[in-house]
Structure formats: structure tokens, C-alpha cells
Amino acid sequence: FTINDTRFGLHVYPNPFSEYIEITSVSNIESISITDLTGKILMRQNSLNKDRIVVSLSDFKAGLYFILINTGESKSVHRIIKQ
């Protein structure tokens, strides 16, 4: 399953994931944050400035998380699931 956010040209996959997620965008991705259901930030990556990134999440426990993606032009939040 792939999250396709056509409003912002974002793709987040695979979802659900087991080891990593890949994010692609038509705009440069400036930063990402991953939170748990309570809003606690578990990971943050800044100053990325790439249109494609791969994020290793193998240390995360199985469950539901949210990823905030900032492209500078837009911010979007997506639900991701660790198997």
C-alpha cells in the first residue's frame, strides 16, 4: 500500500512497513518527524533537502505512528503502520 498525497506530490511506501519507509516528493523534503499516538516525537530529521529519502525504522515496535513531512511549500501528516 502506498500513501499518495496528490495535493503535495508525496508518496510514502511501503505502508504497512517492516524495516523502512521511502518518501518521494515533487518538492524537496526539508524535514520529517515521526510521532507515536500521544504526539511524542520519536524521530526527527532536519535539513534533508532531497526529493527522495529512505528512513530506517527497524527499531520501532509494531504499531501505529504518524509522520509529518515538511517540504517548505507544504506540511502534511500521514498515518504509517509498523508490522
PDB file of C-alpha atoms in Angstrom:
ATOM      1  CA  PHE A   1       0.000   0.000   0.000  1.00  0.00           C
ATOM      2  CA  THR A   2       1.274   3.472  -0.872  1.00  0.00           C
ATOM      3  CA  ILE A   3       0.141   6.787   0.536  1.00  0.00           C
ATOM      4  CA  ASN A   4      -0.311   9.102  -2.440  1.00  0.00           C
ATOM      5  CA  ASP A   5      -0.954  12.699  -1.481  1.00  0.00           C
ATOM      6  CA  THR A   6      -1.549  14.223  -4.892  1.00  0.00           C
ATOM      7  CA  ARG A   7      -2.155  17.673  -3.405  1.00  0.00           C
ATOM      8  CA  PHE A   8       1.529  17.830  -2.490  1.00  0.00           C
ATOM      9  CA  GLY A   9       3.063  15.259  -4.855  1.00  0.00           C
ATOM     10  CA  LEU A  10       4.073  12.995  -1.944  1.00  0.00           C
ATOM     11  CA  HIS A  11       4.371   9.212  -1.878  1.00  0.00           C
ATOM     12  CA  VAL A  12       5.085   7.238   1.317  1.00  0.00           C
ATOM     13  CA  TYR A  13       5.657   3.491   0.973  1.00  0.00           C
ATOM     14  CA  PRO A  14       5.509   0.672   1.838  1.00  0.00           C
ATOM     15  CA  ASN A  15       2.674   1.032   4.307  1.00  0.00           C
ATOM     16  CA  PRO A  16       2.456  -1.084   6.383  1.00  0.00           C
ATOM     17  CA  PHE A  17       6.247  -1.362   6.660  1.00  0.00           C
ATOM     18  CA  SER A  18       8.628  -3.670   8.486  1.00  0.00           C
ATOM     19  CA  GLU A  19      12.107  -2.152   8.182  1.00  0.00           C
ATOM     20  CA  TYR A  20      11.978   1.182   6.366  1.00  0.00           C
ATOM     21  CA  ILE A  21       9.782   3.687   4.594  1.00  0.00           C
ATOM     22  CA  GLU A  22      10.596   5.593   1.449  1.00  0.00           C
ATOM     23  CA  ILE A  23       9.287   9.092   0.822  1.00  0.00           C
ATOM     24  CA  THR A  24       9.307  10.784  -2.570  1.00  0.00           C
ATOM     25  CA  SER A  25       8.112  14.262  -3.407  1.00  0.00           C
ATOM     26  CA  VAL A  26       7.980  16.627  -6.366  1.00  0.00           C
ATOM     27  CA  SER A  27       9.421  19.257  -3.980  1.00  0.00           C
ATOM     28  CA  ASN A  28      12.481  18.899  -1.772  1.00  0.00           C
ATOM     29  CA  ILE A  29      11.698  17.341   1.589  1.00  0.00           C
ATOM     30  CA  GLU A  30      13.120  19.706   4.201  1.00  0.00           C
ATOM     31  CA  SER A  31      12.325  17.711   7.336  1.00  0.00           C
ATOM     32  CA  ILE A  32      10.364  14.789   8.742  1.00  0.00           C
ATOM     33  CA  SER A  33       9.143  13.947  12.234  1.00  0.00           C
ATOM     34  CA  ILE A  34       7.678  10.657  13.410  1.00  0.00           C
ATOM     35  CA  THR A  35       5.414  10.582  16.455  1.00  0.00           C
ATOM     36  CA  ASP A  36       3.539   7.983  18.421  1.00  0.00           C
ATOM     37  CA  LEU A  37      -0.201   8.204  19.103  1.00  0.00           C
ATOM     38  CA  THR A  38       0.336  10.541  22.075  1.00  0.00           C
ATOM     39  CA  GLY A  39       2.256  13.037  19.922  1.00  0.00           C
ATOM     40  CA  LYS A  40       5.660  12.212  21.408  1.00  0.00           C
ATOM     41  CA  ILE A  41       8.361  12.816  18.793  1.00  0.00           C
ATOM     42  CA  LEU A  42      10.309   9.581  18.293  1.00  0.00           C
ATOM     43  CA  MET A  43      12.465  10.688  15.362  1.00  0.00           C
ATOM     44  CA  ARG A  44      13.254  13.960  13.648  1.00  0.00           C
ATOM     45  CA  GLN A  45      15.429  14.586  10.611  1.00  0.00           C
ATOM     46  CA  ASN A  46      16.121  18.158   9.518  1.00  0.00           C
ATOM     47  CA  SER A  47      17.959  19.862   6.653  1.00  0.00           C
ATOM     48  CA  LEU A  48      17.309  16.982   4.265  1.00  0.00           C
ATOM     49  CA  ASN A  49      16.634  18.999   1.083  1.00  0.00           C
ATOM     50  CA  LYS A  50      16.101  15.893  -1.058  1.00  0.00           C
ATOM     51  CA  ASP A  51      13.187  14.755  -3.201  1.00  0.00           C
ATOM     52  CA  ARG A  52      13.633  11.109  -2.103  1.00  0.00           C
ATOM     53  CA  ILE A  53      14.607   9.729   1.281  1.00  0.00           C
ATOM     54  CA  VAL A  54      14.671   6.285   2.875  1.00  0.00           C
ATOM     55  CA  VAL A  55      14.158   6.145   6.635  1.00  0.00           C
ATOM     56  CA  SER A  56      15.149   3.073   8.641  1.00  0.00           C
ATOM     57  CA  LEU A  57      12.554   2.299  11.288  1.00  0.00           C
ATOM     58  CA  SER A  58      13.614  -1.232  12.148  1.00  0.00           C
ATOM     59  CA  ASP A  59      13.989  -0.338  15.858  1.00  0.00           C
ATOM     60  CA  PHE A  60      10.350   0.757  16.142  1.00  0.00           C
ATOM     61  CA  LYS A  61       7.851  -1.602  17.779  1.00  0.00           C
ATOM     62  CA  ALA A  62       4.842  -2.831  15.826  1.00  0.00           C
ATOM     63  CA  GLY A  63       2.045  -0.280  15.890  1.00  0.00           C
ATOM     64  CA  LEU A  64       0.626   2.946  14.525  1.00  0.00           C
ATOM     65  CA  TYR A  65       2.694   6.112  14.014  1.00  0.00           C
ATOM     66  CA  PHE A  66       2.314   9.486  12.350  1.00  0.00           C
ATOM     67  CA  ILE A  67       4.838  11.086  10.026  1.00  0.00           C
ATOM     68  CA  LEU A  68       4.932  14.843   9.474  1.00  0.00           C
ATOM     69  CA  ILE A  69       6.576  15.795   6.188  1.00  0.00           C
ATOM     70  CA  ASN A  70       7.667  19.385   5.572  1.00  0.00           C
ATOM     71  CA  THR A  71       8.593  20.363   2.018  1.00  0.00           C
ATOM     72  CA  GLY A  72       8.806  24.092   2.707  1.00  0.00           C
ATOM     73  CA  GLU A  73       5.852  24.582   0.367  1.00  0.00           C
ATOM     74  CA  SER A  74       3.569  22.377   2.445  1.00  0.00           C
ATOM     75  CA  LYS A  75       3.270  20.274   5.571  1.00  0.00           C
ATOM     76  CA  SER A  76       1.335  17.030   5.677  1.00  0.00           C
ATOM     77  CA  VAL A  77       0.706  14.305   8.238  1.00  0.00           C
ATOM     78  CA  HIS A  78       0.300  10.645   7.306  1.00  0.00           C
ATOM     79  CA  ARG A  79      -0.519   7.522   9.299  1.00  0.00           C
ATOM     80  CA  ILE A  80       2.039   4.730   8.969  1.00  0.00           C
ATOM     81  CA  ILE A  81       1.882   1.210  10.394  1.00  0.00           C
ATOM     82  CA  LYS A  82       4.797  -0.921  11.556  1.00  0.00           C
ATOM     83  CA  GLN A  83       4.129  -4.663  11.142  1.00  0.00           C
TER      84      GLN A  83
END
